[in-house]
Amino acid sequence: MVKQRHWLWAMASAIAMTGASAAHAQDVAQPNAPDAEQSSEGDEILVTAFRRSDNVQDVAASVDVISAERLTESGISTIEQLRTVAPGLLIARPPNNTASVTVRGLGSAAGPVSFDQSVSLFVDGVYAPRGAEFLSSLFDIERVEVVRGTQAAVLGKNTSLGGVLLTTRRPGREFSYDLNAQYEFELESTTISGGVDIPLSDTLFVRLAAQRQDLGGWVTNRIDGSNARETDQWAARISALWEPTPGFEAVFRYQYEDLENFGVPNEISRITGTQFLQLFTAAGVPGLLESNLDSTSASSMGANGRSRTTQPSERANLTMNWDLGGVTLTSVTGWSQFDQNRFIDRDYIPGDYLHEDTDVAGDQISQELRVTSPTDGRFDYMLGLLYVDNTLDQTERLTANYPLLVPGPPVPIAGAYRQTFSQGTTTWSVFSQLGFDVSEQFRVVGGLRFTSEEKSADMERVTVTPGFYSNVANPAFPLTSLSREEEVLDGSIAFEFRPSDDAMYYVSWGQGTKGGGYSDTTLAVEAEYSSEVAHTTEAGFKLDSGDGRWRFNAAAFYTEVDDYQNNFFNGQRFVIENLDIRSQGVELEGFLRPADGFELRGNVTYADTRNLDAAPGVGDEVPLAPEWTGQVGLRYETAVSNNLDLTLDFDVTYRSEISHQKNPQVSRGDEFATLNGYVGLSNPGAGWELGLVGRNLTDESSLAFGFPGAFLAAGNTFGIPEQPLTLAVQLRLFGGH
């Protein structure tokens, strides 16, 4: 029955000929439309993922485009929530408040903060390497692009498996404003965001934008009644557009954000033996032990209070474009930094048995220069240079005070240690892309990227309090300096055939490399891991009616990853390893407009992802790699009076069963299908829209992440549940011009 359901999903999506990305990106109705080069015009959806503005139907790659309207109607205010509107994109958040991002079943494993992401994040064209940066807010966004597959030759550093690109709104040339206020009833959450465009002169335009969030948690702690993960966040951004002369523009953006999370939304998902009962009994609450997965937990305060994470961050970038007689010179300068402090009650149960207090600081500067030719001739090109300097510093303090566990070590697990980790990375890349129209119907596009990277790290572990935990399980080691250098050449080539203006068939191949490095969570002698090299072959077609009535895209893909950088927690410590894995499958996406005001959309991805180092069918699954993901939706827009417009938008989003760890005894995530909807009334002339936003309306449940308990027998595991039903009322105000 499960397999039958999967094929029904594929058939429904193909018949719908729809795509969540295409369904909304063409009807953007912002109070102030951004420049055409960064927006959609009619049914032409433009993307900038490959460093120039292209129609998504003309790109020989699989790209999802999520519009500002789609984000608003889905009530999305954080990067982590993008997974609810971009099927095939999974963003898992482990208890240590990093992130694991996968596309087509491939991405970086959750764990060390030093891991660069294989599915990289870019904000306004600037690379953001750390999983912690996926915890940021999402506001005043023009669009989001999700690139699937190996596109490293042009897309950028460490994009061996894909990329997520955020483009924030540019300042408008006329005064305008917008305000969005949302209250969610189930979790009692409030989000307020807005912006204002201020033209200071005929050549200088400024936009101010901000967001404030007070989000409730969805797992209730039965000890103190608190909810996890509660979030208190605010962010502000100033953007300026300067156009002093024809042919030149400069866009500057600066953002500050302050993030606080409280609690870890975990539950006990599986109990084996008596160790959990021993610990609950020692804490005086044996009656609270259960593993019902009912969105409740029993976790005590740690030595420093409730589990919490704070993360202030700053980000600035300057993009300049010069038109040099048809050739465009572009400079992109970026700077970012974040400071994260997290205190986590790492035993996740009553009693102060294991807690962590960690400080992390990341800092990066980058400079990209590129020259881009016009695209109206038979031959076009792009040449570029990228420099990135990144530093990461972490001080981790862990303290254990377990009683004697039976079965377990013959002594109590106690002690404390402090581990420091400091890493510096310097990267130079030279990249190019050449396109040649062999004929009016046949085109070849090739790209190359040469990268030279130096990485160094200093590590030390010091025993603070002697004991089994700090002397045996996590022994001290002296200050150790490590360094590595590597030079790699990545590339891509695509063959495109266009029998008409409304059809393209393509075959592409790409290689992408993610640099090796050092783990911040292990012994120095075990810290190094090798670079990761991905090869993706893709064949597909992109068809549309030419009049905006339908669109249908399909792709088949095969990706092999040599030395995939994997990380897992074995119940005592994190283990770093390099594996060979592969993913193969198909994607379908499109939309159909059978009548005015109606739109049927859908997409589906089938990805068979396997660990090639394991015996077939025996532990060969790759974590966070669902076999099926998809979405089918229906949208209806109509005028109910001369002044009022009605919008109805509903979708069902699906992912199949997933594993979370290499350890097969860790609880799995069941298949997860959510019904989501938006109902809105608007008066564009008066500048207001009132909507009702519902997510997971049938209140389905599953595990979004799972992990083993520390120092417990195999089979004693925890899980973080998916978010339950949420229902919010939303008011938008806009005006100006």
PDB file of C-alpha atoms in Angstrom, residues 326-524:
ATOM      1  CA  GLY A 326      27.744  45.844 -23.228  1.00  0.00           C
ATOM      2  CA  VAL A 327      30.169  43.950 -21.007  1.00  0.00           C
ATOM      3  CA  THR A 328      29.232  44.121 -17.317  1.00  0.00           C
ATOM      4  CA  LEU A 329      31.814  44.284 -14.522  1.00  0.00           C
ATOM      5  CA  THR A 330      30.428  43.172 -11.162  1.00  0.00           C
ATOM      6  CA  SER A 331      31.997  43.461  -7.723  1.00  0.00           C
ATOM      7  CA  VAL A 332      30.429  41.711  -4.699  1.00  0.00           C
ATOM      8  CA  THR A 333      31.998  42.431  -1.296  1.00  0.00           C
ATOM      9  CA  GLY A 334      30.699  40.586   1.751  1.00  0.00           C
ATOM     10  CA  TRP A 335      31.297  40.561   5.494  1.00  0.00           C
ATOM     11  CA  SER A 336      29.512  38.598   8.189  1.00  0.00           C
ATOM     12  CA  GLN A 337      29.981  37.522  11.768  1.00  0.00           C
ATOM     13  CA  PHE A 338      27.987  35.654  14.393  1.00  0.00           C
ATOM     14  CA  ASP A 339      28.460  34.806  18.062  1.00  0.00           C
ATOM     15  CA  GLN A 340      26.588  31.834  19.420  1.00  0.00           C
ATOM     16  CA  ASN A 341      26.330  30.817  23.049  1.00  0.00           C
ATOM     17  CA  ARG A 342      24.408  27.714  23.884  1.00  0.00           C
ATOM     18  CA  PHE A 343      23.701  26.040  27.170  1.00  0.00           C
ATOM     19  CA  ILE A 344      22.076  22.655  26.653  1.00  0.00           C
ATOM     20  CA  ASP A 345      20.951  20.096  29.185  1.00  0.00           C
ATOM     21  CA  ARG A 346      22.553  17.274  27.168  1.00  0.00           C
ATOM     22  CA  ASP A 347      20.948  14.394  29.057  1.00  0.00           C
ATOM     23  CA  TYR A 348      17.477  15.724  27.983  1.00  0.00           C
ATOM     24  CA  ILE A 349      15.807  14.176  31.034  1.00  0.00           C
ATOM     25  CA  PRO A 350      15.217  15.075  34.710  1.00  0.00           C
ATOM     26  CA  GLY A 351      18.373  15.399  36.745  1.00  0.00           C
ATOM     27  CA  ASP A 352      21.496  17.395  35.997  1.00  0.00           C
ATOM     28  CA  TYR A 353      23.519  14.509  34.544  1.00  0.00           C
ATOM     29  CA  LEU A 354      25.194  16.106  31.515  1.00  0.00           C
ATOM     30  CA  HIS A 355      25.242  19.732  30.398  1.00  0.00           C
ATOM     31  CA  GLU A 356      27.080  21.762  27.786  1.00  0.00           C
ATOM     32  CA  ASP A 357      28.073  25.431  27.773  1.00  0.00           C
ATOM     33  CA  THR A 358      29.609  26.478  24.445  1.00  0.00           C
ATOM     34  CA  ASP A 359      30.699  29.726  22.802  1.00  0.00           C
ATOM     35  CA  VAL A 360      31.110  29.887  19.022  1.00  0.00           C
ATOM     36  CA  ALA A 361      32.289  32.852  16.961  1.00  0.00           C
ATOM     37  CA  GLY A 362      32.440  32.980  13.179  1.00  0.00           C
ATOM     38  CA  ASP A 363      33.787  35.756  10.966  1.00  0.00           C
ATOM     39  CA  GLN A 364      34.094  35.993   7.189  1.00  0.00           C
ATOM     40  CA  ILE A 365      35.090  38.474   4.495  1.00  0.00           C
ATOM     41  CA  SER A 366      34.750  37.756   0.781  1.00  0.00           C
ATOM     42  CA  GLN A 367      35.361  39.518  -2.508  1.00  0.00           C
ATOM     43  CA  GLU A 368      34.094  38.438  -5.899  1.00  0.00           C
ATOM     44  CA  LEU A 369      34.834  40.084  -9.243  1.00  0.00           C
ATOM     45  CA  ARG A 370      33.338  38.948 -12.510  1.00  0.00           C
ATOM     46  CA  VAL A 371      32.987  40.093 -16.105  1.00  0.00           C
ATOM     47  CA  THR A 372      29.844  39.081 -17.986  1.00  0.00           C
ATOM     48  CA  SER A 373      29.245  39.451 -21.700  1.00  0.00           C
ATOM     49  CA  PRO A 374      25.903  40.146 -23.389  1.00  0.00           C
ATOM     50  CA  THR A 375      23.809  37.089 -24.256  1.00  0.00           C
ATOM     51  CA  ASP A 376      22.309  38.232 -27.558  1.00  0.00           C
ATOM     52  CA  GLY A 377      25.097  36.803 -29.725  1.00  0.00           C
ATOM     53  CA  ARG A 378      26.161  33.275 -30.631  1.00  0.00           C
ATOM     54  CA  PHE A 379      28.960  33.369 -28.058  1.00  0.00           C
ATOM     55  CA  ASP A 380      28.803  34.576 -24.456  1.00  0.00           C
ATOM     56  CA  TYR A 381      31.101  34.280 -21.499  1.00  0.00           C
ATOM     57  CA  MET A 382      31.644  34.943 -17.823  1.00  0.00           C
ATOM     58  CA  LEU A 383      35.002  35.242 -16.062  1.00  0.00           C
ATOM     59  CA  GLY A 384      35.349  35.600 -12.304  1.00  0.00           C
ATOM     60  CA  LEU A 385      37.590  35.625  -9.240  1.00  0.00           C
ATOM     61  CA  LEU A 386      36.566  34.851  -5.643  1.00  0.00           C
ATOM     62  CA  TYR A 387      38.470  35.352  -2.384  1.00  0.00           C
ATOM     63  CA  VAL A 388      37.102  34.131   0.976  1.00  0.00           C
ATOM     64  CA  ASP A 389      38.731  34.408   4.404  1.00  0.00           C
ATOM     65  CA  ASN A 390      36.851  32.636   7.183  1.00  0.00           C
ATOM     66  CA  THR A 391      37.618  32.083  10.867  1.00  0.00           C
ATOM     67  CA  LEU A 392      35.810  29.942  13.427  1.00  0.00           C
ATOM     68  CA  ASP A 393      36.501  29.796  17.175  1.00  0.00           C
ATOM     69  CA  GLN A 394      34.785  27.541  19.688  1.00  0.00           C
ATOM     70  CA  THR A 395      35.145  26.899  23.403  1.00  0.00           C
ATOM     71  CA  GLU A 396      33.116  23.939  24.586  1.00  0.00           C
ATOM     72  CA  ARG A 397      32.623  23.037  28.264  1.00  0.00           C
ATOM     73  CA  LEU A 398      30.924  19.748  29.185  1.00  0.00           C
ATOM     74  CA  THR A 399      30.173  18.425  32.649  1.00  0.00           C
ATOM     75  CA  ALA A 400      28.837  14.961  33.540  1.00  0.00           C
ATOM     76  CA  ASN A 401      27.509  13.648  36.826  1.00  0.00           C
ATOM     77  CA  TYR A 402      25.765  10.332  36.086  1.00  0.00           C
ATOM     78  CA  PRO A 403      25.180   7.800  38.871  1.00  0.00           C
ATOM     79  CA  LEU A 404      26.334   4.217  38.408  1.00  0.00           C
ATOM     80  CA  LEU A 405      24.319   2.805  35.488  1.00  0.00           C
ATOM     81  CA  VAL A 406      23.583  -0.914  35.302  1.00  0.00           C
ATOM     82  CA  PRO A 407      24.450  -2.154  32.760  1.00  0.00           C
ATOM     83  CA  GLY A 408      27.175   0.401  32.126  1.00  0.00           C
ATOM     84  CA  PRO A 409      30.716   1.339  33.084  1.00  0.00           C
ATOM     85  CA  PRO A 410      31.829  -0.038  36.468  1.00  0.00           C
ATOM     86  CA  VAL A 411      32.152   3.504  37.832  1.00  0.00           C
ATOM     87  CA  PRO A 412      29.877   6.557  37.828  1.00  0.00           C
ATOM     88  CA  ILE A 413      30.207   8.729  34.708  1.00  0.00           C
ATOM     89  CA  ALA A 414      31.447  12.022  36.133  1.00  0.00           C
ATOM     90  CA  GLY A 415      33.954  14.745  35.365  1.00  0.00           C
ATOM     91  CA  ALA A 416      34.289  17.888  33.254  1.00  0.00           C
ATOM     92  CA  TYR A 417      36.479  19.050  30.389  1.00  0.00           C
ATOM     93  CA  ARG A 418      37.017  22.124  28.236  1.00  0.00           C
ATOM     94  CA  GLN A 419      37.859  21.851  24.549  1.00  0.00           C
ATOM     95  CA  THR A 420      38.965  24.760  22.373  1.00  0.00           C
ATOM     96  CA  PHE A 421      38.986  24.828  18.594  1.00  0.00           C
ATOM     97  CA  SER A 422      40.200  27.595  16.303  1.00  0.00           C
ATOM     98  CA  GLN A 423      40.145  27.272  12.523  1.00  0.00           C
ATOM     99  CA  GLY A 424      41.127  29.598   9.699  1.00  0.00           C
ATOM    100  CA  THR A 425      40.338  29.054   6.021  1.00  0.00           C
ATOM    101  CA  THR A 426      41.642  31.042   3.059  1.00  0.00           C
ATOM    102  CA  THR A 427      40.191  30.292  -0.366  1.00  0.00           C
ATOM    103  CA  TRP A 428      40.958  31.586  -3.848  1.00  0.00           C
ATOM    104  CA  SER A 429      38.839  30.599  -6.852  1.00  0.00           C
ATOM    105  CA  VAL A 430      38.980  31.447 -10.522  1.00  0.00           C
ATOM    106  CA  PHE A 431      35.911  30.511 -12.512  1.00  0.00           C
ATOM    107  CA  SER A 432      34.535  30.849 -16.019  1.00  0.00           C
ATOM    108  CA  GLN A 433      31.551  29.914 -18.121  1.00  0.00           C
ATOM    109  CA  LEU A 434      31.380  29.860 -21.911  1.00  0.00           C
ATOM    110  CA  GLY A 435      28.243  29.455 -24.010  1.00  0.00           C
ATOM    111  CA  PHE A 436      28.121  28.833 -27.751  1.00  0.00           C
ATOM    112  CA  ASP A 437      25.111  28.602 -30.042  1.00  0.00           C
ATOM    113  CA  VAL A 438      26.145  25.869 -32.465  1.00  0.00           C
ATOM    114  CA  SER A 439      22.923  26.547 -34.363  1.00  0.00           C
ATOM    115  CA  GLU A 440      19.593  28.255 -33.744  1.00  0.00           C
ATOM    116  CA  GLN A 441      18.417  25.138 -31.923  1.00  0.00           C
ATOM    117  CA  PHE A 442      21.565  23.670 -30.352  1.00  0.00           C
ATOM    118  CA  ARG A 443      23.674  25.278 -27.610  1.00  0.00           C
ATOM    119  CA  VAL A 444      26.657  24.141 -25.528  1.00  0.00           C
ATOM    120  CA  VAL A 445      27.531  25.693 -22.156  1.00  0.00           C
ATOM    121  CA  GLY A 446      30.652  24.795 -20.176  1.00  0.00           C
ATOM    122  CA  GLY A 447      32.135  26.002 -16.926  1.00  0.00           C
ATOM    123  CA  LEU A 448      35.359  25.587 -14.951  1.00  0.00           C
ATOM    124  CA  ARG A 449      36.376  26.554 -11.422  1.00  0.00           C
ATOM    125  CA  PHE A 450      39.896  26.252 -10.034  1.00  0.00           C
ATOM    126  CA  THR A 451      40.082  26.504  -6.235  1.00  0.00           C
ATOM    127  CA  SER A 452      43.080  26.759  -3.940  1.00  0.00           C
ATOM    128  CA  GLU A 453      42.336  26.439  -0.231  1.00  0.00           C
ATOM    129  CA  GLU A 454      44.446  26.552   2.902  1.00  0.00           C
ATOM    130  CA  LYS A 455      42.987  25.495   6.224  1.00  0.00           C
ATOM    131  CA  SER A 456      44.611  25.433   9.654  1.00  0.00           C
ATOM    132  CA  ALA A 457      43.278  24.524  13.085  1.00  0.00           C
ATOM    133  CA  ASP A 458      44.455  24.610  16.699  1.00  0.00           C
ATOM    134  CA  MET A 459      42.803  22.170  19.116  1.00  0.00           C
ATOM    135  CA  GLU A 460      43.182  21.458  22.819  1.00  0.00           C
ATOM    136  CA  ARG A 461      41.251  19.549  25.479  1.00  0.00           C
ATOM    137  CA  VAL A 462      41.829  20.204  29.169  1.00  0.00           C
ATOM    138  CA  THR A 463      40.477  18.207  32.105  1.00  0.00           C
ATOM    139  CA  VAL A 464      38.598  20.540  34.462  1.00  0.00           C
ATOM    140  CA  THR A 465      37.236  17.962  36.927  1.00  0.00           C
ATOM    141  CA  PRO A 466      38.750  14.454  36.983  1.00  0.00           C
ATOM    142  CA  GLY A 467      36.450  11.499  36.475  1.00  0.00           C
ATOM    143  CA  PHE A 468      35.534   8.693  34.110  1.00  0.00           C
ATOM    144  CA  TYR A 469      33.846  11.147  31.724  1.00  0.00           C
ATOM    145  CA  SER A 470      36.830  13.501  31.420  1.00  0.00           C
ATOM    146  CA  ASN A 471      39.712  11.063  31.852  1.00  0.00           C
ATOM    147  CA  VAL A 472      38.531   7.924  30.046  1.00  0.00           C
ATOM    148  CA  ALA A 473      35.599   8.735  27.748  1.00  0.00           C
ATOM    149  CA  ASN A 474      36.987  12.144  26.715  1.00  0.00           C
ATOM    150  CA  PRO A 475      40.698  12.225  27.599  1.00  0.00           C
ATOM    151  CA  ALA A 476      42.723  15.433  27.508  1.00  0.00           C
ATOM    152  CA  PHE A 477      45.177  16.193  24.716  1.00  0.00           C
ATOM    153  CA  PRO A 478      47.708  19.016  24.355  1.00  0.00           C
ATOM    154  CA  LEU A 479      47.428  22.004  22.063  1.00  0.00           C
ATOM    155  CA  THR A 480      47.739  20.558  18.563  1.00  0.00           C
ATOM    156  CA  SER A 481      48.210  22.534  15.356  1.00  0.00           C
ATOM    157  CA  LEU A 482      46.925  21.062  12.099  1.00  0.00           C
ATOM    158  CA  SER A 483      47.040  22.342   8.546  1.00  0.00           C
ATOM    159  CA  ARG A 484      46.148  21.228   5.050  1.00  0.00           C
ATOM    160  CA  GLU A 485      46.251  22.614   1.514  1.00  0.00           C
ATOM    161  CA  GLU A 486      44.380  21.479  -1.548  1.00  0.00           C
ATOM    162  CA  GLU A 487      43.874  22.545  -5.129  1.00  0.00           C
ATOM    163  CA  VAL A 488      40.909  21.285  -7.118  1.00  0.00           C
ATOM    164  CA  LEU A 489      39.463  21.786 -10.579  1.00  0.00           C
ATOM    165  CA  ASP A 490      35.685  21.493 -10.895  1.00  0.00           C
ATOM    166  CA  GLY A 491      33.683  21.793 -14.052  1.00  0.00           C
ATOM    167  CA  SER A 492      30.373  21.382 -15.823  1.00  0.00           C
ATOM    168  CA  ILE A 493      29.035  21.038 -19.320  1.00  0.00           C
ATOM    169  CA  ALA A 494      25.504  21.133 -20.685  1.00  0.00           C
ATOM    170  CA  PHE A 495      24.057  20.404 -24.127  1.00  0.00           C
ATOM    171  CA  GLU A 496      20.783  22.195 -24.850  1.00  0.00           C
ATOM    172  CA  PHE A 497      18.369  21.544 -27.708  1.00  0.00           C
ATOM    173  CA  ARG A 498      15.499  23.982 -28.396  1.00  0.00           C
ATOM    174  CA  PRO A 499      13.153  22.781 -31.156  1.00  0.00           C
ATOM    175  CA  SER A 500      10.892  25.786 -30.410  1.00  0.00           C
ATOM    176  CA  ASP A 501      10.706  28.858 -28.192  1.00  0.00           C
ATOM    177  CA  ASP A 502       8.599  26.902 -25.695  1.00  0.00           C
ATOM    178  CA  ALA A 503      10.643  23.714 -25.347  1.00  0.00           C
ATOM    179  CA  MET A 504      14.147  22.826 -24.203  1.00  0.00           C
ATOM    180  CA  TYR A 505      15.808  19.426 -23.824  1.00  0.00           C
ATOM    181  CA  TYR A 506      19.149  19.125 -22.066  1.00  0.00           C
ATOM    182  CA  VAL A 507      21.856  16.810 -20.800  1.00  0.00           C
ATOM    183  CA  SER A 508      24.367  18.071 -18.259  1.00  0.00           C
ATOM    184  CA  TRP A 509      27.286  16.874 -16.164  1.00  0.00           C
ATOM    185  CA  GLY A 510      28.998  18.584 -13.271  1.00  0.00           C
ATOM    186  CA  GLN A 511      31.713  18.002 -10.697  1.00  0.00           C
ATOM    187  CA  GLY A 512      31.808  19.876  -7.399  1.00  0.00           C
ATOM    188  CA  THR A 513      34.225  19.667  -4.477  1.00  0.00           C
ATOM    189  CA  LYS A 514      33.718  20.561  -0.848  1.00  0.00           C
ATOM    190  CA  GLY A 515      37.027  21.058   0.905  1.00  0.00           C
ATOM    191  CA  GLY A 516      38.266  18.784   3.645  1.00  0.00           C
ATOM    192  CA  GLY A 517      38.876  20.023   7.150  1.00  0.00           C
ATOM    193  CA  TYR A 518      38.793  19.298  10.855  1.00  0.00           C
ATOM    194  CA  SER A 519      36.039  18.361  13.252  1.00  0.00           C
ATOM    195  CA  ASP A 520      35.673  20.407  16.423  1.00  0.00           C
ATOM    196  CA  THR A 521      34.148  17.534  18.425  1.00  0.00           C
ATOM    197  CA  THR A 522      36.814  14.790  18.441  1.00  0.00           C
ATOM    198  CA  LEU A 523      40.366  14.021  19.446  1.00  0.00           C
ATOM    199  CA  ALA A 524      42.960  15.885  17.401  1.00  0.00           C
TER     200      ALA A 524
END
